[in-house]
XYZ file of C-alpha atoms in Angstrom:
384
model
C 37.593 -104.175 -162.975
C 34.597 -105.487 -161.053
C 32.927 -103.995 -157.744
C 35.081 -107.102 -155.616
C 33.963 -104.835 -152.190
C 30.423 -104.683 -153.128
C 30.111 -108.268 -154.693
C 32.564 -109.126 -151.017
C 29.644 -107.484 -148.990
C 26.807 -108.874 -150.287
C 27.834 -112.687 -150.179
C 29.401 -112.502 -147.253
C 27.732 -115.336 -145.438
C 28.248 -118.033 -148.078
C 31.131 -120.561 -148.090
C 33.485 -120.441 -150.354
C 34.430 -121.422 -153.579
C 31.235 -119.563 -155.023
C 30.676 -118.015 -158.102
C 28.957 -114.393 -158.586
C 27.629 -112.743 -162.531
C 27.178 -109.419 -162.244
C 23.865 -108.992 -163.613
C 24.844 -105.291 -164.527
C 28.588 -105.921 -166.501
C 26.304 -109.013 -167.716
C 23.947 -106.375 -169.497
C 26.455 -102.953 -170.763
C 28.201 -106.275 -172.413
C 25.993 -107.761 -174.142
C 24.713 -103.571 -174.904
C 28.187 -103.540 -176.420
C 28.337 -106.438 -178.428
C 25.176 -105.195 -179.879
C 26.278 -102.415 -180.923
C 30.142 -103.769 -182.032
C 27.637 -105.921 -184.447
C 26.586 -102.596 -185.719
C 22.623 -104.199 -186.400
C 23.630 -107.884 -186.903
C 22.332 -110.168 -184.515
C 23.973 -112.176 -182.601
C 23.348 -116.141 -181.879
C 24.748 -117.305 -178.604
C 28.176 -119.701 -177.937
C 26.406 -121.587 -175.244
C 29.028 -123.090 -174.476
C 30.261 -119.926 -173.364
C 27.517 -119.686 -171.017
C 26.354 -122.519 -170.061
C 23.470 -121.228 -167.911
C 20.624 -121.581 -169.086
C 18.860 -117.885 -167.131
C 21.301 -116.287 -168.076
C 20.458 -117.904 -172.050
C 17.507 -116.945 -171.871
C 18.396 -113.173 -170.274
C 20.772 -112.636 -173.438
C 18.238 -114.169 -175.700
C 15.150 -111.296 -174.396
C 17.376 -108.205 -175.095
C 17.036 -106.571 -178.666
C 19.992 -107.714 -181.318
C 20.150 -111.398 -180.359
C 18.653 -114.395 -181.931
C 19.379 -117.877 -181.170
C 22.168 -120.090 -179.754
C 25.245 -121.693 -180.977
C 25.157 -124.868 -179.583
C 28.707 -127.261 -179.081
C 26.835 -131.203 -178.161
C 24.240 -132.563 -179.567
C 22.845 -133.798 -176.905
C 22.837 -129.762 -175.634
C 20.587 -128.769 -178.642
C 18.479 -131.693 -177.261
C 17.743 -129.988 -174.515
C 17.646 -126.374 -174.798
C 15.013 -127.121 -178.105
C 12.647 -128.852 -175.768
C 13.214 -125.903 -172.913
C 11.773 -123.115 -174.894
C 14.611 -122.499 -177.490
C 13.975 -122.430 -181.395
C 16.574 -121.134 -183.062
C 19.629 -123.152 -182.681
C 23.140 -124.329 -184.706
C 25.132 -126.776 -184.011
C 28.698 -125.449 -183.836
C 31.135 -128.793 -184.166
C 29.791 -131.842 -186.269
C 28.519 -134.801 -184.286
C 28.687 -138.123 -184.012
C 26.475 -139.181 -181.403
C 24.496 -142.379 -181.914
C 21.563 -141.596 -179.350
C 21.789 -138.016 -180.116
C 21.014 -138.369 -183.654
C 18.599 -140.880 -183.667
C 15.994 -138.956 -181.713
C 16.181 -136.058 -183.675
C 15.878 -138.037 -187.183
C 12.952 -138.739 -184.928
C 11.454 -135.544 -183.286
C 10.679 -133.810 -186.018
C 9.484 -130.385 -184.218
C 13.089 -130.896 -182.813
C 14.125 -131.362 -185.968
C 13.113 -127.810 -187.030
C 14.536 -126.064 -184.206
C 17.874 -127.532 -184.463
C 20.690 -127.340 -188.131
C 23.534 -129.705 -187.349
C 27.197 -128.771 -188.727
C 29.113 -130.773 -191.658
C 31.775 -130.506 -193.068
C 31.877 -133.432 -195.347
C 30.142 -136.262 -197.370
C 31.181 -138.716 -194.761
C 28.715 -136.541 -191.921
C 26.068 -136.953 -195.060
C 26.593 -140.531 -194.360
C 27.434 -141.859 -190.996
C 24.002 -139.986 -189.840
C 22.170 -141.311 -192.806
C 23.393 -144.437 -191.026
C 22.615 -143.653 -187.386
C 18.711 -141.388 -188.098
C 16.470 -144.195 -188.986
C 13.772 -141.497 -187.589
C 11.874 -139.508 -191.329
C 12.618 -136.457 -189.706
C 14.109 -134.244 -192.426
C 17.751 -133.159 -190.618
C 18.701 -129.465 -191.429
C 22.892 -128.757 -191.627
C 25.075 -126.022 -192.231
C 28.845 -126.357 -194.192
C 31.858 -125.868 -192.285
C 33.921 -123.719 -194.142
C 37.728 -123.348 -193.535
C 38.405 -119.296 -192.339
C 41.893 -120.153 -191.237
C 44.623 -117.488 -193.137
C 47.318 -119.265 -195.743
C 50.388 -117.410 -195.631
C 54.052 -117.645 -195.683
C 52.899 -121.195 -196.090
C 51.250 -120.956 -192.694
C 48.897 -122.623 -191.761
C 47.106 -118.937 -188.836
C 43.995 -120.240 -187.417
C 42.549 -123.127 -186.034
C 42.285 -126.792 -187.426
C 38.627 -127.294 -187.862
C 37.107 -127.994 -191.402
C 38.901 -129.021 -195.132
C 36.521 -126.744 -196.748
C 38.357 -123.641 -198.289
C 37.596 -122.571 -201.442
C 33.595 -121.695 -202.954
C 34.458 -124.988 -205.551
C 34.710 -126.898 -202.835
C 32.007 -125.619 -200.729
C 29.397 -125.608 -203.286
C 30.499 -129.211 -204.485
C 29.404 -130.732 -201.085
C 26.308 -127.847 -201.509
C 25.058 -129.835 -204.121
C 25.531 -133.268 -201.847
C 23.113 -132.050 -199.596
C 21.214 -130.543 -202.096
C 20.072 -133.339 -203.991
C 19.204 -135.681 -201.299
C 15.994 -135.593 -199.125
C 17.403 -136.456 -195.873
C 18.921 -133.438 -195.778
C 18.091 -130.075 -196.190
C 20.610 -127.151 -197.069
C 20.261 -123.992 -194.839
C 23.260 -122.357 -193.802
C 27.210 -121.481 -194.383
C 29.349 -121.162 -191.219
C 33.058 -118.938 -191.379
C 35.203 -118.963 -188.111
C 37.801 -116.329 -188.520
C 39.833 -117.882 -184.698
C 42.758 -116.309 -185.744
C 41.230 -112.985 -185.429
C 38.045 -113.474 -183.258
C 40.358 -115.233 -181.147
C 43.647 -113.526 -180.386
C 44.572 -110.629 -177.987
C 46.482 -107.789 -179.186
C 49.904 -107.650 -177.561
C 52.564 -107.521 -180.636
C 51.937 -105.867 -183.972
C 53.131 -108.803 -185.370
C 49.414 -109.932 -184.090
C 47.789 -106.468 -185.164
C 49.210 -108.082 -188.668
C 47.767 -111.275 -189.360
C 44.149 -109.596 -187.926
C 44.293 -107.146 -190.729
C 45.748 -109.479 -193.523
C 43.292 -112.057 -192.272
C 39.771 -109.486 -192.540
C 41.192 -108.397 -196.230
C 41.679 -112.991 -197.221
C 38.471 -113.694 -196.339
C 36.634 -111.303 -196.638
C 36.891 -111.281 -200.298
C 36.331 -115.116 -200.590
C 33.675 -114.795 -197.471
C 31.389 -113.557 -200.383
C 32.145 -115.848 -203.121
C 31.733 -118.826 -201.096
C 28.198 -117.798 -200.557
C 27.882 -116.332 -204.008
C 28.447 -120.023 -205.281
C 26.441 -121.609 -202.595
C 22.909 -119.677 -203.401
C 23.922 -121.514 -206.752
C 22.597 -124.118 -205.730
C 20.517 -123.129 -202.696
C 19.582 -120.688 -200.805
C 20.580 -120.200 -197.749
C 18.844 -118.382 -193.941
C 22.073 -118.513 -192.355
C 26.073 -116.873 -193.254
C 26.954 -117.558 -189.551
C 30.596 -115.581 -189.045
C 32.770 -113.842 -185.950
C 33.240 -114.354 -182.903
C 33.111 -112.239 -179.696
C 37.047 -110.542 -180.530
C 35.602 -109.740 -184.065
C 32.473 -108.630 -184.073
C 33.108 -105.690 -186.264
C 35.164 -107.623 -188.779
C 32.556 -110.007 -189.325
C 29.459 -108.221 -189.015
C 31.073 -105.514 -192.362
C 30.798 -108.037 -194.070
C 26.683 -108.137 -196.377
C 27.190 -111.318 -197.423
C 27.402 -112.411 -193.177
C 23.305 -112.521 -192.010
C 24.736 -113.377 -188.177
C 27.779 -112.710 -185.997
C 28.229 -114.990 -182.477
C 29.096 -114.411 -179.072
C 28.770 -115.818 -175.155
C 32.405 -114.855 -173.726
C 31.841 -110.876 -173.714
C 28.555 -111.010 -171.822
C 31.094 -112.407 -168.805
C 33.994 -110.645 -169.938
C 37.392 -113.490 -168.920
C 40.773 -112.421 -168.631
C 41.766 -113.116 -173.026
C 40.041 -110.364 -173.929
C 41.691 -108.224 -171.157
C 44.130 -106.727 -174.484
C 42.329 -106.166 -177.506
C 42.323 -102.858 -179.133
C 39.064 -102.312 -180.478
C 37.362 -103.491 -177.129
C 37.138 -104.443 -173.568
C 34.459 -105.872 -171.687
C 34.167 -105.581 -168.431
C 34.376 -108.291 -165.416
C 30.590 -109.799 -165.520
C 31.746 -112.978 -163.656
C 34.231 -113.881 -160.940
C 34.725 -116.619 -158.147
C 35.610 -116.096 -154.489
C 38.194 -118.247 -152.258
C 39.139 -118.315 -148.612
C 42.155 -118.103 -146.836
C 43.409 -121.335 -145.892
C 46.992 -119.989 -144.571
C 50.069 -118.470 -144.125
C 52.790 -119.981 -144.754
C 55.265 -116.578 -145.008
C 55.251 -113.199 -145.155
C 53.765 -111.976 -148.235
C 52.051 -115.331 -149.171
C 48.217 -116.717 -148.466
C 47.395 -119.592 -149.402
C 43.593 -119.852 -150.496
C 41.623 -123.213 -150.319
C 40.832 -124.751 -154.063
C 40.633 -122.606 -156.880
C 42.849 -124.429 -159.666
C 39.914 -123.724 -162.929
C 42.577 -124.017 -165.977
C 41.196 -123.455 -169.013
C 41.478 -125.250 -172.522
C 43.975 -124.448 -174.640
C 47.616 -124.053 -175.598
C 48.306 -125.278 -172.068
C 50.442 -121.530 -170.937
C 50.156 -118.925 -168.408
C 47.208 -117.019 -170.325
C 45.143 -120.198 -169.550
C 45.289 -120.003 -165.414
C 43.122 -118.222 -163.325
C 43.797 -114.140 -162.382
C 43.593 -113.229 -158.358
C 41.663 -109.977 -159.054
C 41.257 -108.643 -155.841
C 42.504 -107.604 -153.315
C 44.511 -105.784 -155.646
C 48.028 -106.382 -156.461
C 47.996 -110.345 -155.950
C 49.955 -113.321 -157.788
C 50.520 -116.740 -158.388
C 53.399 -118.707 -157.544
C 55.081 -119.876 -160.295
C 56.295 -123.361 -158.723
C 52.761 -123.542 -157.713
C 50.089 -122.194 -160.458
C 46.879 -122.970 -159.477
C 46.415 -125.716 -157.174
C 43.371 -128.136 -156.955
C 43.443 -127.967 -153.686
C 45.375 -124.880 -152.231
C 45.977 -121.597 -154.975
C 48.877 -119.336 -152.919
C 49.240 -116.055 -154.216
C 52.493 -113.658 -153.913
C 52.487 -109.518 -152.647
C 52.418 -107.281 -150.469
C 48.810 -106.589 -150.459
C 48.358 -110.871 -148.444
C 50.652 -109.223 -145.217
C 46.530 -108.040 -145.094
C 44.334 -110.921 -145.617
C 43.806 -113.119 -142.497
C 42.265 -116.675 -141.920
C 38.542 -116.783 -143.880
C 39.084 -113.905 -145.789
C 38.602 -113.444 -149.336
C 39.995 -113.469 -152.570
C 38.497 -112.580 -155.868
C 39.722 -114.845 -159.362
C 38.878 -114.295 -163.262
C 38.647 -117.189 -165.134
C 40.719 -117.218 -168.277
C 38.061 -118.637 -170.914
C 34.408 -117.818 -169.962
C 32.081 -120.713 -169.590
C 34.446 -123.168 -169.183
C 34.837 -122.304 -165.699
C 30.660 -122.941 -164.788
C 31.612 -126.712 -165.333
C 32.916 -126.028 -161.320
C 29.320 -124.399 -160.124
C 25.712 -125.970 -159.105
C 24.609 -122.236 -159.370
C 26.617 -118.987 -159.623
C 24.741 -115.439 -157.261
C 23.148 -113.293 -160.103
C 24.455 -109.920 -158.194
C 21.675 -107.481 -160.006
C 22.035 -104.038 -157.503
C 21.650 -105.411 -153.835
C 19.948 -108.352 -154.101
C 21.406 -111.531 -154.877
C 20.162 -114.802 -156.406
C 20.744 -117.869 -157.955
C 20.933 -118.753 -161.409
C 21.262 -122.476 -161.797
C 24.560 -124.076 -164.078
C 24.342 -126.573 -166.676
C 26.023 -128.597 -164.169
C 23.498 -127.716 -161.443
C 20.494 -129.539 -163.951
C 22.673 -132.396 -164.141
C 23.729 -131.772 -167.860
C 27.683 -132.242 -168.608
C 27.794 -132.209 -172.073
C 31.257 -132.683 -172.231
């Protein structure tokens, strides 16, 4: 559960709130991801990292190659800072960034845009006046449809081999574009903890359905154009995605940090490599201590799983009536009575990279050494 005694000792001189990354745990998590991928290259999801030093540290390890970016301005920034293979994970309508891309052949050779409709192609051509050929990847719906229900995230309208092949032909017939790949993100497998028999059934059913359909889609597209990229998976589904021979790469990022949303998977559990420290500033009642700040709630459905959790001292929990607050976060439990003003409480975030939108630096702990890694925010970058 993290070596919080050591973190507290090594960072005792810092003023809270501040974030730490345990580099030993980060490396072990990286090795575990590579092992789970079984030889399939891992593309790093930048939105789950949001720190160039840590993206670089992962890319330098065997088994990792390329970045999945979440915004085109971010992709251009990464490309101009040395990242040479960037897949944009989502469609973009960013006019100035599209114009920049079309006017920069070097960046265009490093970046692949994501599309799922002819309208995306038309939009790109309308706003991108340059002459550089734009690489595109087709986002294919990987959700499970069963009993009249849509299980998974709402992403692409592309689903069948015929649908995908038709768009592939449209791309191939337009000299302004080059088709380089297809992507499948099975959120209902990768993003769901194994909390019930029903969830496990959905995952098994979805994996079987997608394995058949993904292969058929890839075969159909290869009749139109060659594919460099067949991307699939996430931290929670590396074994499943990499087992498909049609998949050329998988994507992961959150598993490097080990946030709380990954605490309840059956087949793996990353180490909690990242946490943040808050100071005790009040003792309003027995068994309650109030911390300054810390209300960093993760994106997604507004429910308890998106709240940060007190990790150390053990035995603390948030108050149901207040949760994690903008300027104060009360915690309760027997160990609260042993906390004094100025003592540290360590919190774990629900998701991964989002947390670093709150910090200019993350304090990197390597054995007994502490250094500072600048985050996206610390570099003055906010990509949405």
